[in-house]
Amino acid sequence: MLTKRVEDALNEQIKMEGLSSNFYLAMASWAEQNGYAGVSGFLYKHSDEERFHMLKLVKYMNERDGKVVIPAFEQPRSNYNNVKELFEELYKHEVAVTQSIGELVGVCLEEKDFTTHNFLQWYVSEQLEEEALAKTIIDKIKLMGEDKSTWYHFDRDIMSLTVTSAADGAGAA
Ligand code: FEO
């Protein structure tokens, strides 16, 4: 059983993850329309991952006999001036998701729901990685400037970019 507070907070997180999935899907489509095949592939994949984050919460709540609410999602932004602006938005959004996970973990502790608290540790680690990856991408973009050939390489290589979080003891690959 979940307490009402934990249930509400989990439903809020379901909304956040689904919103993230839609947000990145719109970003992926923008990138595809603008000729960034690699960036769009990266974002389509990221969108799928966010949907998986949402599903994982839905399944967990059902397992605990909670009442899942699948929310309506507001229409995400669909236009960007450039790839740098897009990734800055993505980074800001990931920071907000991390904060929301933190608040959810806090609610679980207050409600003494250690099972949900334990389940959420996966999300805590995932956020550490996702924030680090977004930050790595922004740092790379800042170093690139306007040169077309560096953008070509960036778009080609982005799919292979991974980050091992500080918790695992290594840096960006
Ligand atoms: Fe599932 Fe990137 O938040």
PDB file of C-alpha atoms and ligand atoms in Angstrom:
ATOM      1  CA  MET A   1       0.000   0.000   0.000  1.00  0.00           C
ATOM      2  CA  LEU A   2       1.059   3.537  -0.723  1.00  0.00           C
ATOM      3  CA  THR A   3       0.093   6.508   1.397  1.00  0.00           C
ATOM      4  CA  LYS A   4      -1.909   9.217  -0.365  1.00  0.00           C
ATOM      5  CA  ARG A   5       1.059  11.604  -0.242  1.00  0.00           C
ATOM      6  CA  VAL A   6       3.415   9.074  -1.807  1.00  0.00           C
ATOM      7  CA  GLU A   7       0.781   8.149  -4.387  1.00  0.00           C
ATOM      8  CA  ASP A   8       0.283  11.807  -5.375  1.00  0.00           C
ATOM      9  CA  ALA A   9       4.014  12.427  -5.542  1.00  0.00           C
ATOM     10  CA  LEU A  10       4.549   9.332  -7.727  1.00  0.00           C
ATOM     11  CA  ASN A  11       1.774  10.483 -10.057  1.00  0.00           C
ATOM     12  CA  GLU A  12       3.474  13.883 -10.298  1.00  0.00           C
ATOM     13  CA  GLN A  13       6.679  12.112 -11.296  1.00  0.00           C
ATOM     14  CA  ILE A  14       4.824  10.068 -13.919  1.00  0.00           C
ATOM     15  CA  LYS A  15       3.708  13.382 -15.377  1.00  0.00           C
ATOM     16  CA  MET A  16       7.245  14.770 -15.276  1.00  0.00           C
ATOM     17  CA  GLU A  17       8.728  11.745 -17.077  1.00  0.00           C
ATOM     18  CA  GLY A  18       5.984  11.684 -19.715  1.00  0.00           C
ATOM     19  CA  LEU A  19       6.393  15.394 -20.259  1.00  0.00           C
ATOM     20  CA  SER A  20      10.148  14.862 -20.669  1.00  0.00           C
ATOM     21  CA  SER A  21       9.502  12.170 -23.261  1.00  0.00           C
ATOM     22  CA  ASN A  22       7.258  14.491 -25.289  1.00  0.00           C
ATOM     23  CA  PHE A  23       9.622  17.418 -24.865  1.00  0.00           C
ATOM     24  CA  TYR A  24      12.560  15.417 -26.260  1.00  0.00           C
ATOM     25  CA  LEU A  25      10.413  13.946 -29.018  1.00  0.00           C
ATOM     26  CA  ALA A  26       9.619  17.485 -30.199  1.00  0.00           C
ATOM     27  CA  MET A  27      13.325  18.333 -29.972  1.00  0.00           C
ATOM     28  CA  ALA A  28      14.197  15.211 -32.012  1.00  0.00           C
ATOM     29  CA  SER A  29      11.751  16.168 -34.700  1.00  0.00           C
ATOM     30  CA  TRP A  30      13.122  19.726 -34.854  1.00  0.00           C
ATOM     31  CA  ALA A  31      16.677  18.354 -35.185  1.00  0.00           C
ATOM     32  CA  GLU A  32      15.587  15.968 -37.941  1.00  0.00           C
ATOM     33  CA  GLN A  33      13.842  18.762 -39.842  1.00  0.00           C
ATOM     34  CA  ASN A  34      16.984  20.855 -39.604  1.00  0.00           C
ATOM     35  CA  GLY A  35      19.378  18.229 -40.938  1.00  0.00           C
ATOM     36  CA  TYR A  36      20.983  17.068 -37.687  1.00  0.00           C
ATOM     37  CA  ALA A  37      20.553  13.325 -38.160  1.00  0.00           C
ATOM     38  CA  GLY A  38      22.837  12.363 -35.264  1.00  0.00           C
ATOM     39  CA  VAL A  39      21.329  14.845 -32.809  1.00  0.00           C
ATOM     40  CA  SER A  40      17.823  13.710 -33.736  1.00  0.00           C
ATOM     41  CA  GLY A  41      18.761  10.034 -33.279  1.00  0.00           C
ATOM     42  CA  PHE A  42      20.181  10.876 -29.848  1.00  0.00           C
ATOM     43  CA  LEU A  43      16.982  12.729 -28.896  1.00  0.00           C
ATOM     44  CA  TYR A  44      14.587  10.068 -30.199  1.00  0.00           C
ATOM     45  CA  LYS A  45      16.441   7.578 -28.039  1.00  0.00           C
ATOM     46  CA  HIS A  46      16.358   9.938 -25.068  1.00  0.00           C
ATOM     47  CA  SER A  47      12.619  10.383 -25.552  1.00  0.00           C
ATOM     48  CA  ASP A  48      12.168   6.589 -25.486  1.00  0.00           C
ATOM     49  CA  GLU A  49      14.209   6.380 -22.280  1.00  0.00           C
ATOM     50  CA  GLU A  50      11.964   8.953 -20.605  1.00  0.00           C
ATOM     51  CA  ARG A  51       8.912   6.975 -21.619  1.00  0.00           C
ATOM     52  CA  PHE A  52      10.530   3.945 -20.037  1.00  0.00           C
ATOM     53  CA  HIS A  53      11.088   5.981 -16.837  1.00  0.00           C
ATOM     54  CA  MET A  54       7.377   6.794 -16.848  1.00  0.00           C
ATOM     55  CA  LEU A  55       6.345   3.165 -17.465  1.00  0.00           C
ATOM     56  CA  LYS A  56       8.573   1.925 -14.685  1.00  0.00           C
ATOM     57  CA  LEU A  57       6.717   4.206 -12.255  1.00  0.00           C
ATOM     58  CA  VAL A  58       3.301   3.139 -13.578  1.00  0.00           C
ATOM     59  CA  LYS A  59       4.180  -0.518 -13.105  1.00  0.00           C
ATOM     60  CA  TYR A  60       5.627   0.057  -9.664  1.00  0.00           C
ATOM     61  CA  MET A  61       2.499   1.892  -8.506  1.00  0.00           C
ATOM     62  CA  ASN A  62       0.242  -0.863  -9.823  1.00  0.00           C
ATOM     63  CA  GLU A  63       2.385  -3.448  -8.083  1.00  0.00           C
ATOM     64  CA  ARG A  64       1.872  -1.559  -4.806  1.00  0.00           C
ATOM     65  CA  ASP A  65      -1.844  -1.221  -5.422  1.00  0.00           C
ATOM     66  CA  GLY A  66      -1.615   2.528  -5.978  1.00  0.00           C
ATOM     67  CA  LYS A  67      -3.977   4.544  -8.132  1.00  0.00           C
ATOM     68  CA  VAL A  68      -2.152   5.587 -11.303  1.00  0.00           C
ATOM     69  CA  VAL A  69      -3.287   8.733 -13.103  1.00  0.00           C
ATOM     70  CA  ILE A  70      -2.086   9.045 -16.689  1.00  0.00           C
ATOM     71  CA  PRO A  71      -2.084  12.792 -17.223  1.00  0.00           C
ATOM     72  CA  ALA A  72      -2.597  15.040 -20.237  1.00  0.00           C
ATOM     73  CA  PHE A  73       0.651  16.592 -21.376  1.00  0.00           C
ATOM     74  CA  GLU A  74       0.994  20.191 -22.425  1.00  0.00           C
ATOM     75  CA  GLN A  75       2.285  20.747 -25.946  1.00  0.00           C
ATOM     76  CA  PRO A  76       6.057  20.995 -25.860  1.00  0.00           C
ATOM     77  CA  ARG A  77       8.103  23.727 -27.487  1.00  0.00           C
ATOM     78  CA  SER A  78       8.760  22.837 -31.121  1.00  0.00           C
ATOM     79  CA  ASN A  79      11.182  25.466 -32.389  1.00  0.00           C
ATOM     80  CA  TYR A  80      14.774  26.370 -31.548  1.00  0.00           C
ATOM     81  CA  ASN A  81      17.240  28.910 -32.859  1.00  0.00           C
ATOM     82  CA  ASN A  82      20.080  26.404 -32.831  1.00  0.00           C
ATOM     83  CA  VAL A  83      21.352  23.138 -31.332  1.00  0.00           C
ATOM     84  CA  LYS A  84      23.119  24.952 -28.499  1.00  0.00           C
ATOM     85  CA  GLU A  85      19.875  26.517 -27.323  1.00  0.00           C
ATOM     86  CA  LEU A  86      18.148  23.143 -27.570  1.00  0.00           C
ATOM     87  CA  PHE A  87      20.703  21.416 -25.342  1.00  0.00           C
ATOM     88  CA  GLU A  88      20.645  24.283 -22.851  1.00  0.00           C
ATOM     89  CA  GLU A  89      16.885  23.742 -22.541  1.00  0.00           C
ATOM     90  CA  LEU A  90      17.406  19.996 -22.183  1.00  0.00           C
ATOM     91  CA  TYR A  91      19.962  20.540 -19.412  1.00  0.00           C
ATOM     92  CA  LYS A  92      17.656  22.935 -17.547  1.00  0.00           C
ATOM     93  CA  HIS A  93      14.875  20.387 -17.822  1.00  0.00           C
ATOM     94  CA  GLU A  94      17.041  17.561 -16.465  1.00  0.00           C
ATOM     95  CA  VAL A  95      18.000  19.749 -13.484  1.00  0.00           C
ATOM     96  CA  ALA A  96      14.274  20.256 -12.811  1.00  0.00           C
ATOM     97  CA  VAL A  97      13.688  16.480 -13.052  1.00  0.00           C
ATOM     98  CA  THR A  98      16.493  15.848 -10.560  1.00  0.00           C
ATOM     99  CA  GLN A  99      14.885  18.325  -8.186  1.00  0.00           C
ATOM    100  CA  SER A 100      11.528  16.634  -8.583  1.00  0.00           C
ATOM    101  CA  ILE A 101      13.035  13.199  -7.843  1.00  0.00           C
ATOM    102  CA  GLY A 102      14.702  14.721  -4.785  1.00  0.00           C
ATOM    103  CA  GLU A 103      11.372  16.024  -3.517  1.00  0.00           C
ATOM    104  CA  LEU A 104       9.747  12.641  -4.123  1.00  0.00           C
ATOM    105  CA  VAL A 105      12.504  10.885  -2.179  1.00  0.00           C
ATOM    106  CA  GLY A 106      11.949  13.410   0.629  1.00  0.00           C
ATOM    107  CA  VAL A 107       8.223  12.594   0.750  1.00  0.00           C
ATOM    108  CA  CYS A 108       9.022   8.858   1.001  1.00  0.00           C
ATOM    109  CA  LEU A 109      11.316   9.477   3.951  1.00  0.00           C
ATOM    110  CA  GLU A 110       8.729  11.634   5.709  1.00  0.00           C
ATOM    111  CA  GLU A 111       6.084   8.959   5.129  1.00  0.00           C
ATOM    112  CA  LYS A 112       8.510   6.217   6.186  1.00  0.00           C
ATOM    113  CA  ASP A 113       7.928   4.406   2.882  1.00  0.00           C
ATOM    114  CA  PHE A 114      11.328   2.740   2.630  1.00  0.00           C
ATOM    115  CA  THR A 115      10.254   0.389  -0.160  1.00  0.00           C
ATOM    116  CA  THR A 116       9.458   3.267  -2.515  1.00  0.00           C
ATOM    117  CA  HIS A 117      12.530   5.082  -1.276  1.00  0.00           C
ATOM    118  CA  ASN A 118      14.611   2.070  -2.266  1.00  0.00           C
ATOM    119  CA  PHE A 119      12.894   1.785  -5.658  1.00  0.00           C
ATOM    120  CA  LEU A 120      13.652   5.447  -6.370  1.00  0.00           C
ATOM    121  CA  GLN A 121      17.393   5.066  -5.918  1.00  0.00           C
ATOM    122  CA  TRP A 122      17.566   3.891  -9.550  1.00  0.00           C
ATOM    123  CA  TYR A 123      16.146   7.283 -10.586  1.00  0.00           C
ATOM    124  CA  VAL A 124      18.593   9.149  -8.383  1.00  0.00           C
ATOM    125  CA  SER A 125      21.545   7.454 -10.171  1.00  0.00           C
ATOM    126  CA  GLU A 126      19.945   7.867 -13.577  1.00  0.00           C
ATOM    127  CA  GLN A 127      19.555  11.613 -13.030  1.00  0.00           C
ATOM    128  CA  LEU A 128      23.173  11.971 -12.019  1.00  0.00           C
ATOM    129  CA  GLU A 129      24.154  10.421 -15.355  1.00  0.00           C
ATOM    130  CA  GLU A 130      21.658  12.341 -17.455  1.00  0.00           C
ATOM    131  CA  GLU A 131      22.640  15.695 -16.010  1.00  0.00           C
ATOM    132  CA  ALA A 132      26.322  14.898 -16.500  1.00  0.00           C
ATOM    133  CA  LEU A 133      25.727  13.869 -20.113  1.00  0.00           C
ATOM    134  CA  ALA A 134      23.768  17.041 -20.923  1.00  0.00           C
ATOM    135  CA  LYS A 135      26.485  19.139 -19.302  1.00  0.00           C
ATOM    136  CA  THR A 136      29.187  17.326 -21.315  1.00  0.00           C
ATOM    137  CA  ILE A 137      27.323  18.038 -24.551  1.00  0.00           C
ATOM    138  CA  ILE A 138      26.951  21.737 -23.721  1.00  0.00           C
ATOM    139  CA  ASP A 139      30.652  21.977 -22.846  1.00  0.00           C
ATOM    140  CA  LYS A 140      31.547  20.395 -26.202  1.00  0.00           C
ATOM    141  CA  ILE A 141      29.270  22.792 -28.085  1.00  0.00           C
ATOM    142  CA  LYS A 142      30.833  25.780 -26.310  1.00  0.00           C
ATOM    143  CA  LEU A 143      34.273  24.683 -27.515  1.00  0.00           C
ATOM    144  CA  MET A 144      33.158  24.193 -31.122  1.00  0.00           C
ATOM    145  CA  GLY A 145      32.212  27.691 -32.271  1.00  0.00           C
ATOM    146  CA  GLU A 146      30.696  28.089 -35.734  1.00  0.00           C
ATOM    147  CA  ASP A 147      33.053  25.950 -37.824  1.00  0.00           C
ATOM    148  CA  LYS A 148      30.924  23.700 -40.076  1.00  0.00           C
ATOM    149  CA  SER A 149      33.294  20.723 -40.043  1.00  0.00           C
ATOM    150  CA  THR A 150      33.283  20.505 -36.220  1.00  0.00           C
ATOM    151  CA  TRP A 151      29.473  20.511 -36.321  1.00  0.00           C
ATOM    152  CA  TYR A 152      29.614  17.699 -38.846  1.00  0.00           C
ATOM    153  CA  HIS A 153      31.773  15.637 -36.476  1.00  0.00           C
ATOM    154  CA  PHE A 154      29.627  16.529 -33.480  1.00  0.00           C
ATOM    155  CA  ASP A 155      26.483  15.355 -35.260  1.00  0.00           C
ATOM    156  CA  ARG A 156      28.210  12.176 -36.385  1.00  0.00           C
ATOM    157  CA  ASP A 157      29.645  11.343 -32.947  1.00  0.00           C
ATOM    158  CA  ILE A 158      26.830  12.315 -30.577  1.00  0.00           C
ATOM    159  CA  MET A 159      25.207   8.869 -30.627  1.00  0.00           C
ATOM    160  CA  SER A 160      28.347   7.339 -29.170  1.00  0.00           C
ATOM    161  CA  LEU A 161      28.594   9.886 -26.351  1.00  0.00           C
ATOM    162  CA  THR A 162      28.145   8.305 -22.968  1.00  0.00           C
ATOM    163  CA  VAL A 163      28.954   9.442 -19.508  1.00  0.00           C
ATOM    164  CA  THR A 164      29.872   7.324 -16.583  1.00  0.00           C
ATOM    165  CA  SER A 165      28.711   9.260 -13.583  1.00  0.00           C
ATOM    166  CA  ALA A 166      30.971  10.403 -10.776  1.00  0.00           C
ATOM    167  CA  ALA A 167      29.313   7.756  -8.597  1.00  0.00           C
ATOM    168  CA  ASP A 168      30.947   5.085 -10.801  1.00  0.00           C
ATOM    169  CA  GLY A 169      34.302   6.756 -10.502  1.00  0.00           C
ATOM    170  CA  ALA A 170      35.002   7.749 -14.127  1.00  0.00           C
ATOM    171  CA  GLY A 171      34.443  10.721 -16.434  1.00  0.00           C
ATOM    172  CA  ALA A 172      32.908  11.292 -19.866  1.00  0.00           C
ATOM    173  CA  ALA A 173      33.798   8.876 -22.672  1.00  0.00           C
TER     174      ALA A 173
HETATM  175 FE1  FEO B   1      13.709  10.572 -16.572  1.00  0.00          FE
HETATM  176 FE2  FEO B   1      15.761  12.495 -17.634  1.00  0.00          FE
HETATM  177  O1  FEO B   1      14.393  12.214 -16.511  1.00  0.00           O
END
